[in-house]
């Protein structure tokens, strides 16, 4: 069960600011099983990430060159994560009337040299991604390792925050508001990216104040 006070904090932050950065939300045993699963996936179990899955697998290496593996509903480690996200989905709907319909997510691996250039996860009216999540799975990340998630203000002109992808850190933000990028990494970087979606592209949503 997710602590109700944590749920309130997340909902309040999404309504007021549009994003939140959380640490120590998951029990350490959970994190270590997610971390071992991500780091033990063999290279053949990942595939290079495309832009716009719906359009077919176009590989825009100039924009991103990470590799991904979709979360599996029947894998015990993944299920635990999905159960947590399902509760978050229902509680965000209850608190913010977001009409979140489901959650899709994948592991990501950025090999040394990889990056993901500035992008939005959704364009208003054109995508059903409403809320983005990223959980980081890297022990003892250091500034020299690069790979920060750089989040820009809505106007795209100035940097709001640089986030180090440290084990257990969870970032949640409105998908169509914040341009963001993954700075080039100098060390293998693992995470789980996820999106709460509406079941159509014109569902109600909140605007940050
Ligand atoms: C993405 C993304 C951010 C990160 O997969 O869309 O922006 O920090 N990921 O991994
Ligand atoms: Mn993104």
Tab-separated table of C-alpha atoms and ligand atoms in Angstrom, residues 64 66 106 108 110 116 119 121 134 136 149 173 180 182 189 191 193 195, ligand 1:
chain	number	residue	atom	x	y	z
A	64	UNK	CA	18.171	8.806	-28.931
A	66	UNK	CA	19.299	3.939	-25.682
A	106	UNK	CA	9.949	-0.267	-20.201
A	108	UNK	CA	15.988	1.501	-20.553
A	110	UNK	CA	22.023	3.748	-21.951
A	116	UNK	CA	18.298	11.124	-25.538
A	119	UNK	CA	11.938	16.039	-26.448
A	121	UNK	CA	6.758	12.723	-24.213
A	134	UNK	CA	11.084	7.440	-14.462
A	136	UNK	CA	16.393	5.092	-11.668
A	149	UNK	CA	17.813	14.035	-16.751
A	173	UNK	CA	5.879	14.849	-14.510
A	180	UNK	CA	13.597	17.092	-21.206
A	182	UNK	CA	19.121	12.643	-21.053
A	189	UNK	CA	22.655	3.740	-16.977
A	191	UNK	CA	15.980	3.019	-15.498
A	193	UNK	CA	10.377	4.812	-17.944
A	195	UNK	CA	3.525	6.580	-18.921
B	1	LIG	C1	12.108	8.789	-21.971
B	1	LIG	C2	12.922	9.670	-21.114
B	1	LIG	C3	14.312	9.980	-19.171
B	1	LIG	C4	15.349	9.321	-18.344
B	1	LIG	O1	12.347	7.557	-21.986
B	1	LIG	O2	11.182	9.312	-22.638
B	1	LIG	O3	12.825	10.859	-21.272
B	1	LIG	O4	15.873	10.002	-17.449
B	1	LIG	N1	13.703	9.147	-20.131
B	1	LIG	O5	15.658	8.150	-18.569
